[in-house]
JSON list of C-alpha atoms in Angstrom, two decimals:
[
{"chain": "A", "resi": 1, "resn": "UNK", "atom": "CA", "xyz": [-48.69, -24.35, 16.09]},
{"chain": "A", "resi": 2, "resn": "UNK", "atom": "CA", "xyz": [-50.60, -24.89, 19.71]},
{"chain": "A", "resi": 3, "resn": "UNK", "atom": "CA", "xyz": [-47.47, -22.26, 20.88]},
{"chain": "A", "resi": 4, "resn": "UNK", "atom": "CA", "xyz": [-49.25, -20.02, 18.41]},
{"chain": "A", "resi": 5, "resn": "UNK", "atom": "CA", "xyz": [-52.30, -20.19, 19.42]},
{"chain": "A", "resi": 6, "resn": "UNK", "atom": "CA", "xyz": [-51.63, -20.04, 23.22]},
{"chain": "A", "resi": 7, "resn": "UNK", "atom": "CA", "xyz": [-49.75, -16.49, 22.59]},
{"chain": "A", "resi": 8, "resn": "UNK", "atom": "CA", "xyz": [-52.91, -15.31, 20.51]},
{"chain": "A", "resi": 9, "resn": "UNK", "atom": "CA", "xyz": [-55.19, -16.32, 23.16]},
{"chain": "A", "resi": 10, "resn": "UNK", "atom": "CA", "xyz": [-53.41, -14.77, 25.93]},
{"chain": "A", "resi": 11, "resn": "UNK", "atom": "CA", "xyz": [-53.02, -11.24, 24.12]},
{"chain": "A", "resi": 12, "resn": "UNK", "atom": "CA", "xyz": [-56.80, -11.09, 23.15]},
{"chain": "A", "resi": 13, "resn": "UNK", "atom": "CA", "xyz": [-57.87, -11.95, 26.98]},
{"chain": "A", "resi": 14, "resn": "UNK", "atom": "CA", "xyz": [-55.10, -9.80, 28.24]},
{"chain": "A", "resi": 15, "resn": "UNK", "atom": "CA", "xyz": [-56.55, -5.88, 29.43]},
{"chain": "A", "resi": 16, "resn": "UNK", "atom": "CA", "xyz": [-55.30, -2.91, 27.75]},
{"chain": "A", "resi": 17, "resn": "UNK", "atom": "CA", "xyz": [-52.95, -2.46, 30.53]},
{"chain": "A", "resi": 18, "resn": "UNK", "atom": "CA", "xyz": [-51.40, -5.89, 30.23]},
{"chain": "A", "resi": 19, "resn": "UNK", "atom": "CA", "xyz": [-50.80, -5.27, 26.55]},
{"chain": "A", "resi": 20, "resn": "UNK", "atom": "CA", "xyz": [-48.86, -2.12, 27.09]},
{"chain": "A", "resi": 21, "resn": "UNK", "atom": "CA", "xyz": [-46.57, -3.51, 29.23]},
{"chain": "A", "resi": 22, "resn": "UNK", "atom": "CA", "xyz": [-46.16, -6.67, 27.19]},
{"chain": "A", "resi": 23, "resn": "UNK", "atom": "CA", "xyz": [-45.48, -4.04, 24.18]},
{"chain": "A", "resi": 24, "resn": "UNK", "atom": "CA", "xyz": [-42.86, -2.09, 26.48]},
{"chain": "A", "resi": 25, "resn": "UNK", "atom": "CA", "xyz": [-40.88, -5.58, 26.99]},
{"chain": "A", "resi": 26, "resn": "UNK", "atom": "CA", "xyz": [-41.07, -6.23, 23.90]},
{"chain": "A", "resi": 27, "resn": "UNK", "atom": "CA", "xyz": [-39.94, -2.77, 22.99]},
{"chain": "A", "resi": 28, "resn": "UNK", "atom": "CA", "xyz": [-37.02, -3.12, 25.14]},
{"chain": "A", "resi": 29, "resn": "UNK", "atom": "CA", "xyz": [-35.92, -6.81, 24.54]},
{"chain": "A", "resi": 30, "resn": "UNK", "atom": "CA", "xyz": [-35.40, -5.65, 21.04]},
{"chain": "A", "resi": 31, "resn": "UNK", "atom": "CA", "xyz": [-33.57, -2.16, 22.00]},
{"chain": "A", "resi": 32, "resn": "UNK", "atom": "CA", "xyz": [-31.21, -4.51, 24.41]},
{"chain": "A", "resi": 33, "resn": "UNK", "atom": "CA", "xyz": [-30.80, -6.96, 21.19]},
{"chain": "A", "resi": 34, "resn": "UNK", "atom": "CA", "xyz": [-29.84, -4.44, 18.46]},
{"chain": "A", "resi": 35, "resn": "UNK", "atom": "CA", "xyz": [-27.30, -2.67, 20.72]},
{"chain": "A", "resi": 36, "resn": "UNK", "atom": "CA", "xyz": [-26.12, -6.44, 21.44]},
{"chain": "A", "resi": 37, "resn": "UNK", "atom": "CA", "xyz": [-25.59, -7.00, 17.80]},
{"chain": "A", "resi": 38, "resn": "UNK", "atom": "CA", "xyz": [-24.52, -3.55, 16.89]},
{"chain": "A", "resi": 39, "resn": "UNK", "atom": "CA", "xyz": [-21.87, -2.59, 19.90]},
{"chain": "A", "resi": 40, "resn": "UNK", "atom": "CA", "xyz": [-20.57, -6.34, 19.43]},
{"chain": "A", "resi": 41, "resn": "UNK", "atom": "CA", "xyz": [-18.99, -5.75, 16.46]},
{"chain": "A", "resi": 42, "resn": "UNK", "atom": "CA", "xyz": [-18.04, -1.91, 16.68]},
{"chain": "A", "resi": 43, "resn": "UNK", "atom": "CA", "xyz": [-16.35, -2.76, 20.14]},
{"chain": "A", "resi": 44, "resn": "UNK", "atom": "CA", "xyz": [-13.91, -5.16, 18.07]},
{"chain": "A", "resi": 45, "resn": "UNK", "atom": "CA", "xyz": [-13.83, -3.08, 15.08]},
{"chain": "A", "resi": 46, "resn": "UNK", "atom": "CA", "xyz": [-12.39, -0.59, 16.97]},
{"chain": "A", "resi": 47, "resn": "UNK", "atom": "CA", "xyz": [-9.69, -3.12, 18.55]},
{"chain": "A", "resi": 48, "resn": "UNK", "atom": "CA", "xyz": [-8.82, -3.61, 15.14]},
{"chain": "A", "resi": 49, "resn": "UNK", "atom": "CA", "xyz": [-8.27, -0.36, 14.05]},
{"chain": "A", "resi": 50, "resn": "UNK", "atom": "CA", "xyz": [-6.60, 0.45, 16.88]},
{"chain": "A", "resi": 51, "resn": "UNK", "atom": "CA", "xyz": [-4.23, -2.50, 16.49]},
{"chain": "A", "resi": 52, "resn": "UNK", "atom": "CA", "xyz": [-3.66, -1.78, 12.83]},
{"chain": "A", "resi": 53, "resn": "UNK", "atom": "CA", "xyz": [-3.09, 1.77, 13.57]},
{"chain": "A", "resi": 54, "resn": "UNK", "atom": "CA", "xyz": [0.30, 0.69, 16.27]},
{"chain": "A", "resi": 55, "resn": "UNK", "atom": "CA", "xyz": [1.02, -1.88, 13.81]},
{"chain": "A", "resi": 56, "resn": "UNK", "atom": "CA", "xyz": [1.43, 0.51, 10.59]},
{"chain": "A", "resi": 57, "resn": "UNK", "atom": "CA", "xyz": [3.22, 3.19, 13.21]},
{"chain": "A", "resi": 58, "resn": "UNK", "atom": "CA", "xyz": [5.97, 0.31, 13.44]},
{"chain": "A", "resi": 59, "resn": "UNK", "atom": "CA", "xyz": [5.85, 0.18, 10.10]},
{"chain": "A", "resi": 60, "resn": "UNK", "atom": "CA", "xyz": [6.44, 3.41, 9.47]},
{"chain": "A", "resi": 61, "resn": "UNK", "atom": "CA", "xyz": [8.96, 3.99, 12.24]},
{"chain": "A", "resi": 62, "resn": "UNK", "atom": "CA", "xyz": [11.18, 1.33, 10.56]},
{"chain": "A", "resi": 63, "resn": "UNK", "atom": "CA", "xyz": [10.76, 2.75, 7.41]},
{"chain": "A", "resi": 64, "resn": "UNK", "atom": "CA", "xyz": [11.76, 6.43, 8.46]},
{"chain": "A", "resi": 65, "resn": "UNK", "atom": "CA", "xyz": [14.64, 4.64, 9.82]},
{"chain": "A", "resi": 66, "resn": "UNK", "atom": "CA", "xyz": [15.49, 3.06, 6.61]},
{"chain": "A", "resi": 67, "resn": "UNK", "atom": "CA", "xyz": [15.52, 5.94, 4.45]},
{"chain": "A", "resi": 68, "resn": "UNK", "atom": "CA", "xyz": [17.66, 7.63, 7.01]},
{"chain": "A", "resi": 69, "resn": "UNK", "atom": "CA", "xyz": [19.86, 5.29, 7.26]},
{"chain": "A", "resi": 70, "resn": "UNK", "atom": "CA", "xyz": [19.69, 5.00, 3.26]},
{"chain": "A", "resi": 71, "resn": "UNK", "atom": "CA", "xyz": [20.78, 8.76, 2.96]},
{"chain": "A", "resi": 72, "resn": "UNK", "atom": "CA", "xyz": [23.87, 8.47, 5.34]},
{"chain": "A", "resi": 73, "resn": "UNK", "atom": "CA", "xyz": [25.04, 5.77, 3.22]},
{"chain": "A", "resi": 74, "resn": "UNK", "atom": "CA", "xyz": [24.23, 7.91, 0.30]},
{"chain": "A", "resi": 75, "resn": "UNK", "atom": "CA", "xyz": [26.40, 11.22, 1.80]},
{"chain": "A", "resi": 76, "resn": "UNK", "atom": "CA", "xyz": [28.86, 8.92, 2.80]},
{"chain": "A", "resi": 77, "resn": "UNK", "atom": "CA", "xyz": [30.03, 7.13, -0.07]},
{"chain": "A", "resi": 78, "resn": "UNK", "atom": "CA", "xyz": [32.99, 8.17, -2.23]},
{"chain": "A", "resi": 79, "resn": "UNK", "atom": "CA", "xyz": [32.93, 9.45, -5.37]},
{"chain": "A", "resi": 80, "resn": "UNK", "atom": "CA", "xyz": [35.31, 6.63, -7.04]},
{"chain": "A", "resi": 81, "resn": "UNK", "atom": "CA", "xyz": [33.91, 7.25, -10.48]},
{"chain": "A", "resi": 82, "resn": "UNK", "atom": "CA", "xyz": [34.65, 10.62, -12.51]},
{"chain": "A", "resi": 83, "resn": "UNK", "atom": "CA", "xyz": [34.22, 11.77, -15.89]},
{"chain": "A", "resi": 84, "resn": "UNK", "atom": "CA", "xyz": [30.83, 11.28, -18.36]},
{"chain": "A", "resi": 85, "resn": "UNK", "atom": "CA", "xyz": [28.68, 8.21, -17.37]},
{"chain": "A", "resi": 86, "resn": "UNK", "atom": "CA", "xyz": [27.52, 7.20, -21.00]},
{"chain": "A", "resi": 87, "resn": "UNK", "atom": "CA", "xyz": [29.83, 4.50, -20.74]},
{"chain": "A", "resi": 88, "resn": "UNK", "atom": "CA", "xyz": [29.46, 2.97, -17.71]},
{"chain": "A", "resi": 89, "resn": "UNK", "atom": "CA", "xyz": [25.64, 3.48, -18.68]},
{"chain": "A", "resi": 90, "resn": "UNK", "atom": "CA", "xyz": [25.73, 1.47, -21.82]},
{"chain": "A", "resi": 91, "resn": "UNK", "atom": "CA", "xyz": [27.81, -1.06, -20.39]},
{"chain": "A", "resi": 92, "resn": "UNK", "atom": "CA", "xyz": [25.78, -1.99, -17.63]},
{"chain": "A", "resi": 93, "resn": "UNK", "atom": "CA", "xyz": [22.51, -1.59, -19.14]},
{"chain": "A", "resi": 94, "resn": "UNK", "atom": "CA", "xyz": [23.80, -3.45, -21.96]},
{"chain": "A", "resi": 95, "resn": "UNK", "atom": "CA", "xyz": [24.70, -6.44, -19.83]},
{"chain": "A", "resi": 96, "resn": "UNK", "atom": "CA", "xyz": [20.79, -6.45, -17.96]},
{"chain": "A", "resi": 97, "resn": "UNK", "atom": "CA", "xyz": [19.87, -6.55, -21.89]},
{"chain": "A", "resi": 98, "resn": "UNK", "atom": "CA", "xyz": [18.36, -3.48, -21.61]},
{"chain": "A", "resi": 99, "resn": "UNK", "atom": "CA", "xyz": [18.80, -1.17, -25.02]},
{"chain": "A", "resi": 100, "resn": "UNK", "atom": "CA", "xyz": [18.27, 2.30, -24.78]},
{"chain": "A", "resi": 101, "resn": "UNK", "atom": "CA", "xyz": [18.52, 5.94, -26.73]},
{"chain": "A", "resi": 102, "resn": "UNK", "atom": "CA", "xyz": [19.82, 9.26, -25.37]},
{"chain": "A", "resi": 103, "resn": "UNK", "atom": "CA", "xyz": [17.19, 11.10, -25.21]},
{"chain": "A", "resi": 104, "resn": "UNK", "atom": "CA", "xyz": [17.10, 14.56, -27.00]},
{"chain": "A", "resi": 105, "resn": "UNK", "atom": "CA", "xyz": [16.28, 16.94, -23.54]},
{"chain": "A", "resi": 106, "resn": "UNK", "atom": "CA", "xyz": [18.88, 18.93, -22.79]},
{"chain": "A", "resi": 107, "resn": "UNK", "atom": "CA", "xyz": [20.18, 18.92, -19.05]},
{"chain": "A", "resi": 108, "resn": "UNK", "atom": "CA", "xyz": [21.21, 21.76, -17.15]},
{"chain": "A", "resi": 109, "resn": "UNK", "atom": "CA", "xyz": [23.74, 19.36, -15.65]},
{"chain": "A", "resi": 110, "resn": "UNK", "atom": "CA", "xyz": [26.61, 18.80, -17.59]},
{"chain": "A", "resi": 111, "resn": "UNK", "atom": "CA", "xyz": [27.45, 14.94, -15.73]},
{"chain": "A", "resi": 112, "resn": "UNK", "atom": "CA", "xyz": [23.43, 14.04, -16.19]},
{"chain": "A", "resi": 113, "resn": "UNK", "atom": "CA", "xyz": [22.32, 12.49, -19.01]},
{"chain": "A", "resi": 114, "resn": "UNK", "atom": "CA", "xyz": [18.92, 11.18, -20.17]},
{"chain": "A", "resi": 115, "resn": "UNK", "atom": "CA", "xyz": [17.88, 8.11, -22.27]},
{"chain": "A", "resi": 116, "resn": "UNK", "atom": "CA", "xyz": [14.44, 6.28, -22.66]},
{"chain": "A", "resi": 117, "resn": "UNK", "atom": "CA", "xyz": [14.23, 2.59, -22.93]},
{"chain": "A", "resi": 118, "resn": "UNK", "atom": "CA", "xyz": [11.25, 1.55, -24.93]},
{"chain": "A", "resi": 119, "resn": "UNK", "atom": "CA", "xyz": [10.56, -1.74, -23.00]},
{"chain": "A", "resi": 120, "resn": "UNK", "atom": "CA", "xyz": [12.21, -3.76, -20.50]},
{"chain": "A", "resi": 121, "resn": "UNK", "atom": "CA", "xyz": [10.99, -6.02, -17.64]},
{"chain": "A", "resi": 122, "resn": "UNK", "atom": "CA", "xyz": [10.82, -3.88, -14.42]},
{"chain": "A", "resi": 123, "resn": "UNK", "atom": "CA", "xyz": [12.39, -6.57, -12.42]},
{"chain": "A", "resi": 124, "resn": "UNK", "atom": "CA", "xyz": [15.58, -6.24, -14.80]},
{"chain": "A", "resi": 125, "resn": "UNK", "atom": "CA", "xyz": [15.25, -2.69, -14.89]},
{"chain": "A", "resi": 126, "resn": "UNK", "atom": "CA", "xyz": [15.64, -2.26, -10.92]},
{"chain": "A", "resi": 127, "resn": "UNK", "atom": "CA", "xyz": [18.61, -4.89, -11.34]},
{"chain": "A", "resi": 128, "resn": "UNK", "atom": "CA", "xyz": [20.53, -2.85, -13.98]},
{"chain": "A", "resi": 129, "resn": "UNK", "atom": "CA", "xyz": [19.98, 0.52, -11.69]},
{"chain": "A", "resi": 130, "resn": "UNK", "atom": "CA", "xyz": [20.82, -1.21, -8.48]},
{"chain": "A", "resi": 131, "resn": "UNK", "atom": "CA", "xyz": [24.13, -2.35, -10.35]},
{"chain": "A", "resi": 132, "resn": "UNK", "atom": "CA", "xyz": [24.79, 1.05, -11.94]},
{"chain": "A", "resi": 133, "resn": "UNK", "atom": "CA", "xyz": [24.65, 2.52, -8.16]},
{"chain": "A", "resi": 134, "resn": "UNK", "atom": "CA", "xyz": [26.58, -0.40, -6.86]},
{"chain": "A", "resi": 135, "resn": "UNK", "atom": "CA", "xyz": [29.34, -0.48, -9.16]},
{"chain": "A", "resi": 136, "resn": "UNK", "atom": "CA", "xyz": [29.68, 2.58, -10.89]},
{"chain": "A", "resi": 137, "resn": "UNK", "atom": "CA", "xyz": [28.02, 5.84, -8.82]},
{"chain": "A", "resi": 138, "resn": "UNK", "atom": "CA", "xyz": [25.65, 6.31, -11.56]},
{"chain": "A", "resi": 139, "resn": "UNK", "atom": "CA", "xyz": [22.16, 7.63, -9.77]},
{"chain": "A", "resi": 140, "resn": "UNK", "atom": "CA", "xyz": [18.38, 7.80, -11.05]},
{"chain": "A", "resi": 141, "resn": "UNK", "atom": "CA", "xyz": [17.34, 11.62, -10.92]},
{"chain": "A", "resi": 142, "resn": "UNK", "atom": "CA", "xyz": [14.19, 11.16, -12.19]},
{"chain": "A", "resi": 143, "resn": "UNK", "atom": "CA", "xyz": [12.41, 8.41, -13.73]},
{"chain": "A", "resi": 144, "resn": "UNK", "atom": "CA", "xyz": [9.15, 8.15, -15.45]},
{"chain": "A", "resi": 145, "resn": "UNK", "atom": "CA", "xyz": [7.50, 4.94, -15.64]},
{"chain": "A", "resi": 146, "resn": "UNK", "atom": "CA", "xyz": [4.85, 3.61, -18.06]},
{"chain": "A", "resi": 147, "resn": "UNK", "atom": "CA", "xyz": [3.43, 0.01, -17.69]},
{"chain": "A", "resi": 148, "resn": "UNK", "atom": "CA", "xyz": [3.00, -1.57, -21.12]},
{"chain": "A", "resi": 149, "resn": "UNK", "atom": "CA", "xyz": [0.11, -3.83, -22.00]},
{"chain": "A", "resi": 150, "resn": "UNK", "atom": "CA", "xyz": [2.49, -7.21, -21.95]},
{"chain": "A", "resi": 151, "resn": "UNK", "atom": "CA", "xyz": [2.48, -7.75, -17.57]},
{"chain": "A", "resi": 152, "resn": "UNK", "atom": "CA", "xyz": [5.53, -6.72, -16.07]},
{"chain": "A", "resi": 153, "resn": "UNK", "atom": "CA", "xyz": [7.28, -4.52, -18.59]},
{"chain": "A", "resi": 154, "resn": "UNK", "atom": "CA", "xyz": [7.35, -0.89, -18.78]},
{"chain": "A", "resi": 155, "resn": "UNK", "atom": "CA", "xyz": [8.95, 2.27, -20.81]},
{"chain": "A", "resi": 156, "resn": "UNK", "atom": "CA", "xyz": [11.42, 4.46, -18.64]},
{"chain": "A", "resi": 157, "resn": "UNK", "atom": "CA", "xyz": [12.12, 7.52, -19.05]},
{"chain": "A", "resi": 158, "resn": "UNK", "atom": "CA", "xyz": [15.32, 8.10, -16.56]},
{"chain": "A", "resi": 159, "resn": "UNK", "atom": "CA", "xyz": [17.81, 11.24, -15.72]},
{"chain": "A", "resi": 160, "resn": "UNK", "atom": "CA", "xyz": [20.56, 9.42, -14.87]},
{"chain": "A", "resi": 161, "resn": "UNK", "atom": "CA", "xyz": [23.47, 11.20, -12.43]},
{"chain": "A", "resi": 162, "resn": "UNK", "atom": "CA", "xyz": [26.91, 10.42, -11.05]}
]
């Protein structure tokens, strides 16, 4: 309290001149603060960014890679399995537990067929397709997905291909 009092002492038997340049420091002290607490932060902001920005370039480097890599494998792979897939189809899908209907569409692909399954957990659905791939050269098209109110399940709509 006696601090206060000694500051408002000194300002009222301080000249006008005194007070202007008391003002100016002032002025400037808080100038030097705010660009203190303001260029702080942006100056590591920026780090971060910039870090984040090499980081998801490795990322995305490794994942160009990937799907590269992915489609060689694709080209490369023999075409073991001939005739209609319905059968392989069923009999994998059947053995994820995964029941589904031909859809009615019409393909303009005679070796492509279409079926919907009403609802199946996705984490058996990417199982059965992996497997269908894997062991018989059967291929997802095009898929349409729909998440279902129950968490984790979803409709599909797939064009399935040897």
């Amino acid at each position: 309290m006696a601090y206060a009092r000694s500051i408002t002492t000194a300002w009222d038997t301080a000249r006008p001149a005194q007070r202007v340049l008391f003002c100016a420091f002032v002025a400037v002290l808080a100038v030097v603060l705010g660009v203190f607490y303001v260029a702080m932060p942006l100056r590591e902001a920026i780090a971060r960014a910039k870090s984040d920005v090499e980081r998801n370039r490795m990322v995305l480097d490794i994942a160009r890679a990937r799907v590269n890599e992915s489609a060689g494998l694709a080209r490369d792979s023999p075409a073991v399995h001939a005739g209609e897939p319905a059968g392989a189809i069923e009999r994998v899908l059947s053995s994820h537990g995964l029941p589904f209907v031909p859809s009615g569409s019409k393909s303009a692909d005679a070796g492509q067929l279409t079926i919907v399954i009403a609802r199946a957990r996705f984490d058996a659905l990417v199982r059965a397709l992996e497997a269908l791939a894997r062991d018989e050269g059967i291929r997802v098209v095009e898929a349409t997905l729909t998440a279902l109110v129950d968490p984790g399940f979803v409709r599909a709509e797939l064009s399935l291909r040897r």
